[in-house]
Each structure stands twice: as C-alpha cells, then as structure tokens.
C-alpha cells in the first residue's frame, strides 16, 4: 500500500509541476495573461508541498526519483494537451527514466 501511495503522490506532483510550468508557458509565451501565470505559480507551489508527503524520508532520493517521473510525465502531457507525437527515442528514454525511478525508490534496501 505504501508503494501505491508513493506512485499516486508522484503522479500528483507531476500534474502540479508540469501543469504549473505549462500554465506559465501559456501565460507568457502564448500571451494569455497574468492570471495564467499566477495559476502556474500556485500549482508549482503545490508541487513543493506534495513532494513532502512521500513516505520516504530522504529529500535527495525523492527529488532524484521525481526527475524520472517528470521526464515521462512531460512527454505524456505533451501528447495529451499539446498534440506532441513522441518518437521511439523519446519513449525509450522515458522508459529508462521510469526504470531508474523504480530502482531508486522501490529496490529492497538493508538497514545501514
């Protein structure tokens, strides 16, 4: 159950961070205005809090693993929201990143 919770938190963090960055992009680059930018800043702040809810106590491990989630999530966001079409190298790279997440977060560890 802890792993499921952790995975859901990674997904929520990705939604907040990628969504926040996308909102800022839309506000600034696509000239949608300051309200879009403000919403993006709030979403990015929410991401910071969501990351603290992970059950693992190590900040470095959480953020390192989240990097892989961010890579894969960004590609998925591009597909779902912006019509991006990843090529096989994008998909292979995202898969490798997610494999790294699995190793970093969920490999069995012995007490040090």
mmCIF file with all atom_site columns, C-alpha atoms in Angstrom:
data_model
loop_
_atom_site.group_PDB
_atom_site.id
_atom_site.type_symbol
_atom_site.label_atom_id
_atom_site.label_alt_id
_atom_site.label_comp_id
_atom_site.label_asym_id
_atom_site.label_entity_id
_atom_site.label_seq_id
_atom_site.pdbx_PDB_ins_code
_atom_site.Cartn_x
_atom_site.Cartn_y
_atom_site.Cartn_z
_atom_site.occupancy
_atom_site.B_iso_or_equiv
_atom_site.pdbx_formal_charge
_atom_site.auth_seq_id
_atom_site.auth_comp_id
_atom_site.auth_asym_id
_atom_site.auth_atom_id
_atom_site.pdbx_PDB_model_num
ATOM 1   C CA . UNK A 1 1   ? 0.000  0.000  0.000   1.00 0.00 ? 1   UNK A CA 1
ATOM 2   C CA . UNK A 1 2   ? 2.910  2.351  0.684   1.00 0.00 ? 2   UNK A CA 1
ATOM 3   C CA . UNK A 1 3   ? 4.150  1.871  -2.894  1.00 0.00 ? 3   UNK A CA 1
ATOM 4   C CA . UNK A 1 4   ? 0.714  2.664  -4.320  1.00 0.00 ? 4   UNK A CA 1
ATOM 5   C CA . UNK A 1 5   ? 0.552  5.822  -2.182  1.00 0.00 ? 5   UNK A CA 1
ATOM 6   C CA . UNK A 1 6   ? 4.025  6.817  -3.337  1.00 0.00 ? 6   UNK A CA 1
ATOM 7   C CA . UNK A 1 7   ? 3.119  6.299  -7.001  1.00 0.00 ? 7   UNK A CA 1
ATOM 8   C CA . UNK A 1 8   ? -0.057 8.361  -6.625  1.00 0.00 ? 8   UNK A CA 1
ATOM 9   C CA . UNK A 1 9   ? 1.930  11.144 -4.970  1.00 0.00 ? 9   UNK A CA 1
ATOM 10  C CA . UNK A 1 10  ? 4.439  11.095 -7.836  1.00 0.00 ? 10  UNK A CA 1
ATOM 11  C CA . UNK A 1 11  ? 1.550  11.390 -10.311 1.00 0.00 ? 11  UNK A CA 1
ATOM 12  C CA . UNK A 1 12  ? 0.003  14.279 -8.353  1.00 0.00 ? 12  UNK A CA 1
ATOM 13  C CA . UNK A 1 13  ? 3.383  16.019 -8.101  1.00 0.00 ? 13  UNK A CA 1
ATOM 14  C CA . UNK A 1 14  ? 3.881  15.646 -11.853 1.00 0.00 ? 14  UNK A CA 1
ATOM 15  C CA . UNK A 1 15  ? 0.441  17.084 -12.541 1.00 0.00 ? 15  UNK A CA 1
ATOM 16  C CA . UNK A 1 16  ? 1.142  20.084 -10.305 1.00 0.00 ? 16  UNK A CA 1
ATOM 17  C CA . UNK A 1 17  ? 4.659  20.801 -11.571 1.00 0.00 ? 17  UNK A CA 1
ATOM 18  C CA . UNK A 1 18  ? 4.140  20.122 -15.263 1.00 0.00 ? 18  UNK A CA 1
ATOM 19  C CA . UNK A 1 19  ? 0.732  21.779 -15.208 1.00 0.00 ? 19  UNK A CA 1
ATOM 20  C CA . UNK A 1 20  ? 2.165  24.798 -13.404 1.00 0.00 ? 20  UNK A CA 1
ATOM 21  C CA . UNK A 1 21  ? 5.010  25.159 -15.863 1.00 0.00 ? 21  UNK A CA 1
ATOM 22  C CA . UNK A 1 22  ? 2.545  24.779 -18.762 1.00 0.00 ? 22  UNK A CA 1
ATOM 23  C CA . UNK A 1 23  ? 0.296  27.490 -17.322 1.00 0.00 ? 23  UNK A CA 1
ATOM 24  C CA . UNK A 1 24  ? 3.238  29.877 -17.037 1.00 0.00 ? 24  UNK A CA 1
ATOM 25  C CA . UNK A 1 25  ? 4.272  28.985 -20.599 1.00 0.00 ? 25  UNK A CA 1
ATOM 26  C CA . UNK A 1 26  ? 0.746  29.730 -21.812 1.00 0.00 ? 26  UNK A CA 1
ATOM 27  C CA . UNK A 1 27  ? 0.579  32.988 -19.874 1.00 0.00 ? 27  UNK A CA 1
ATOM 28  C CA . UNK A 1 28  ? 3.932  34.270 -21.077 1.00 0.00 ? 28  UNK A CA 1
ATOM 29  C CA . UNK A 1 29  ? 4.746  32.645 -24.418 1.00 0.00 ? 29  UNK A CA 1
ATOM 30  C CA . UNK A 1 30  ? 1.182  32.405 -25.695 1.00 0.00 ? 30  UNK A CA 1
ATOM 31  C CA . UNK A 1 31  ? 0.170  35.811 -24.288 1.00 0.00 ? 31  UNK A CA 1
ATOM 32  C CA . UNK A 1 32  ? -2.733 34.507 -22.237 1.00 0.00 ? 32  UNK A CA 1
ATOM 33  C CA . UNK A 1 33  ? -2.025 36.892 -19.389 1.00 0.00 ? 33  UNK A CA 1
ATOM 34  C CA . UNK A 1 34  ? -1.057 37.217 -15.775 1.00 0.00 ? 34  UNK A CA 1
ATOM 35  C CA . UNK A 1 35  ? -3.908 35.058 -14.435 1.00 0.00 ? 35  UNK A CA 1
ATOM 36  C CA . UNK A 1 36  ? -2.455 32.046 -16.244 1.00 0.00 ? 36  UNK A CA 1
ATOM 37  C CA . UNK A 1 37  ? 0.972  32.857 -14.838 1.00 0.00 ? 37  UNK A CA 1
ATOM 38  C CA . UNK A 1 38  ? -0.433 33.276 -11.326 1.00 0.00 ? 38  UNK A CA 1
ATOM 39  C CA . UNK A 1 39  ? -2.228 29.926 -11.558 1.00 0.00 ? 39  UNK A CA 1
ATOM 40  C CA . UNK A 1 40  ? 1.037  28.356 -12.683 1.00 0.00 ? 40  UNK A CA 1
ATOM 41  C CA . UNK A 1 41  ? 2.925  29.793 -9.723  1.00 0.00 ? 41  UNK A CA 1
ATOM 42  C CA . UNK A 1 42  ? 0.284  28.406 -7.340  1.00 0.00 ? 42  UNK A CA 1
ATOM 43  C CA . UNK A 1 43  ? 0.465  24.976 -8.986  1.00 0.00 ? 43  UNK A CA 1
ATOM 44  C CA . UNK A 1 44  ? 4.260  24.971 -8.735  1.00 0.00 ? 44  UNK A CA 1
ATOM 45  C CA . UNK A 1 45  ? 3.994  25.847 -5.050  1.00 0.00 ? 45  UNK A CA 1
ATOM 46  C CA . UNK A 1 46  ? 1.541  22.974 -4.570  1.00 0.00 ? 46  UNK A CA 1
ATOM 47  C CA . UNK A 1 47  ? 4.074  20.632 -6.170  1.00 0.00 ? 47  UNK A CA 1
ATOM 48  C CA . UNK A 1 48  ? 6.582  21.540 -3.471  1.00 0.00 ? 48  UNK A CA 1
ATOM 49  C CA . UNK A 1 49  ? 4.148  20.506 -0.753  1.00 0.00 ? 49  UNK A CA 1
ATOM 50  C CA . UNK A 1 50  ? 3.055  17.298 -2.477  1.00 0.00 ? 50  UNK A CA 1
ATOM 51  C CA . UNK A 1 51  ? 6.666  16.123 -2.600  1.00 0.00 ? 51  UNK A CA 1
ATOM 52  C CA . UNK A 1 52  ? 6.851  16.358 1.193   1.00 0.00 ? 52  UNK A CA 1
ATOM 53  C CA . UNK A 1 53  ? 4.073  13.773 1.529   1.00 0.00 ? 53  UNK A CA 1
ATOM 54  C CA . UNK A 1 54  ? 6.199  10.938 0.146   1.00 0.00 ? 54  UNK A CA 1
ATOM 55  C CA . UNK A 1 55  ? 6.712  8.197  2.763   1.00 0.00 ? 55  UNK A CA 1
ATOM 56  C CA . UNK A 1 56  ? 10.488 8.024  2.189   1.00 0.00 ? 56  UNK A CA 1
ATOM 57  C CA . UNK A 1 57  ? 12.312 10.494 4.477   1.00 0.00 ? 57  UNK A CA 1
ATOM 58  C CA . UNK A 1 58  ? 15.211 11.296 2.112   1.00 0.00 ? 58  UNK A CA 1
ATOM 59  C CA . UNK A 1 59  ? 14.799 14.536 0.147   1.00 0.00 ? 59  UNK A CA 1
ATOM 60  C CA . UNK A 1 60  ? 17.549 13.670 -2.322  1.00 0.00 ? 60  UNK A CA 1
ATOM 61  C CA . UNK A 1 61  ? 16.051 10.286 -3.149  1.00 0.00 ? 61  UNK A CA 1
ATOM 62  C CA . UNK A 1 62  ? 12.554 11.721 -3.621  1.00 0.00 ? 62  UNK A CA 1
ATOM 63  C CA . UNK A 1 63  ? 13.722 14.510 -5.919  1.00 0.00 ? 63  UNK A CA 1
ATOM 64  C CA . UNK A 1 64  ? 16.066 12.247 -7.875  1.00 0.00 ? 64  UNK A CA 1
ATOM 65  C CA . UNK A 1 65  ? 13.291 9.747  -8.493  1.00 0.00 ? 65  UNK A CA 1
ATOM 66  C CA . UNK A 1 66  ? 10.818 12.502 -9.291  1.00 0.00 ? 66  UNK A CA 1
ATOM 67  C CA . UNK A 1 67  ? 13.169 13.634 -12.071 1.00 0.00 ? 67  UNK A CA 1
ATOM 68  C CA . UNK A 1 68  ? 12.364 10.428 -13.945 1.00 0.00 ? 68  UNK A CA 1
ATOM 69  C CA . UNK A 1 69  ? 8.650  10.866 -13.337 1.00 0.00 ? 69  UNK A CA 1
ATOM 70  C CA . UNK A 1 70  ? 8.935  14.436 -14.623 1.00 0.00 ? 70  UNK A CA 1
ATOM 71  C CA . UNK A 1 71  ? 10.591 13.289 -17.871 1.00 0.00 ? 71  UNK A CA 1
ATOM 72  C CA . UNK A 1 72  ? 7.929  10.680 -18.622 1.00 0.00 ? 72  UNK A CA 1
ATOM 73  C CA . UNK A 1 73  ? 5.108  12.911 -17.384 1.00 0.00 ? 73  UNK A CA 1
ATOM 74  C CA . UNK A 1 74  ? 6.237  15.820 -19.550 1.00 0.00 ? 74  UNK A CA 1
ATOM 75  C CA . UNK A 1 75  ? 6.100  13.663 -22.655 1.00 0.00 ? 75  UNK A CA 1
ATOM 76  C CA . UNK A 1 76  ? 2.661  12.360 -21.671 1.00 0.00 ? 76  UNK A CA 1
ATOM 77  C CA . UNK A 1 77  ? 1.448  15.920 -21.020 1.00 0.00 ? 77  UNK A CA 1
ATOM 78  C CA . UNK A 1 78  ? 2.679  16.917 -24.457 1.00 0.00 ? 78  UNK A CA 1
ATOM 79  C CA . UNK A 1 79  ? 0.724  14.055 -26.045 1.00 0.00 ? 79  UNK A CA 1
ATOM 80  C CA . UNK A 1 80  ? -2.499 14.701 -24.125 1.00 0.00 ? 80  UNK A CA 1
ATOM 81  C CA . UNK A 1 81  ? -2.508 18.508 -24.059 1.00 0.00 ? 81  UNK A CA 1
ATOM 82  C CA . UNK A 1 82  ? -0.354 19.798 -26.918 1.00 0.00 ? 82  UNK A CA 1
ATOM 83  C CA . UNK A 1 83  ? -0.681 17.104 -29.581 1.00 0.00 ? 83  UNK A CA 1
ATOM 84  C CA . UNK A 1 84  ? 3.009  16.152 -29.319 1.00 0.00 ? 84  UNK A CA 1
ATOM 85  C CA . UNK A 1 85  ? 3.998  12.895 -31.039 1.00 0.00 ? 85  UNK A CA 1
ATOM 86  C CA . UNK A 1 86  ? 6.974  11.288 -29.275 1.00 0.00 ? 86  UNK A CA 1
ATOM 87  C CA . UNK A 1 87  ? 9.301  9.173  -31.356 1.00 0.00 ? 87  UNK A CA 1
ATOM 88  C CA . UNK A 1 88  ? 10.749 5.852  -30.290 1.00 0.00 ? 88  UNK A CA 1
ATOM 89  C CA . UNK A 1 89  ? 13.772 7.539  -28.713 1.00 0.00 ? 89  UNK A CA 1
ATOM 90  C CA . UNK A 1 90  ? 11.510 9.705  -26.561 1.00 0.00 ? 90  UNK A CA 1
ATOM 91  C CA . UNK A 1 91  ? 9.670  6.579  -25.451 1.00 0.00 ? 91  UNK A CA 1
ATOM 92  C CA . UNK A 1 92  ? 12.844 4.588  -24.813 1.00 0.00 ? 92  UNK A CA 1
ATOM 93  C CA . UNK A 1 93  ? 14.315 7.476  -22.828 1.00 0.00 ? 93  UNK A CA 1
ATOM 94  C CA . UNK A 1 94  ? 11.141 7.847  -20.760 1.00 0.00 ? 94  UNK A CA 1
ATOM 95  C CA . UNK A 1 95  ? 11.119 4.110  -20.099 1.00 0.00 ? 95  UNK A CA 1
ATOM 96  C CA . UNK A 1 96  ? 14.726 4.227  -18.909 1.00 0.00 ? 96  UNK A CA 1
ATOM 97  C CA . UNK A 1 97  ? 13.865 7.132  -16.621 1.00 0.00 ? 97  UNK A CA 1
ATOM 98  C CA . UNK A 1 98  ? 10.944 5.204  -15.119 1.00 0.00 ? 98  UNK A CA 1
ATOM 99  C CA . UNK A 1 99  ? 13.173 2.187  -14.641 1.00 0.00 ? 99  UNK A CA 1
ATOM 100 C CA . UNK A 1 100 ? 15.524 4.487  -12.736 1.00 0.00 ? 100 UNK A CA 1
ATOM 101 C CA . UNK A 1 101 ? 12.615 5.662  -10.585 1.00 0.00 ? 101 UNK A CA 1
ATOM 102 C CA . UNK A 1 102 ? 11.756 2.049  -9.749  1.00 0.00 ? 102 UNK A CA 1
ATOM 103 C CA . UNK A 1 103 ? 15.343 1.275  -8.763  1.00 0.00 ? 103 UNK A CA 1
ATOM 104 C CA . UNK A 1 104 ? 15.824 4.447  -6.729  1.00 0.00 ? 104 UNK A CA 1
ATOM 105 C CA . UNK A 1 105 ? 12.529 4.272  -4.861  1.00 0.00 ? 105 UNK A CA 1
ATOM 106 C CA . UNK A 1 106 ? 11.452 0.669  -4.638  1.00 0.00 ? 106 UNK A CA 1
ATOM 107 C CA . UNK A 1 107 ? 14.553 -1.549 -4.676  1.00 0.00 ? 107 UNK A CA 1
ATOM 108 C CA . UNK A 1 108 ? 14.913 -3.579 -1.475  1.00 0.00 ? 108 UNK A CA 1
ATOM 109 C CA . UNK A 1 109 ? 17.294 -1.968 0.977   1.00 0.00 ? 109 UNK A CA 1
ATOM 110 C CA . UNK A 1 110 ? 19.013 -3.237 4.050   1.00 0.00 ? 110 UNK A CA 1
ATOM 111 C CA . UNK A 1 111 ? 19.377 -1.115 7.151   1.00 0.00 ? 111 UNK A CA 1
ATOM 112 C CA . UNK A 1 112 ? 22.713 0.691  7.170   1.00 0.00 ? 112 UNK A CA 1
#
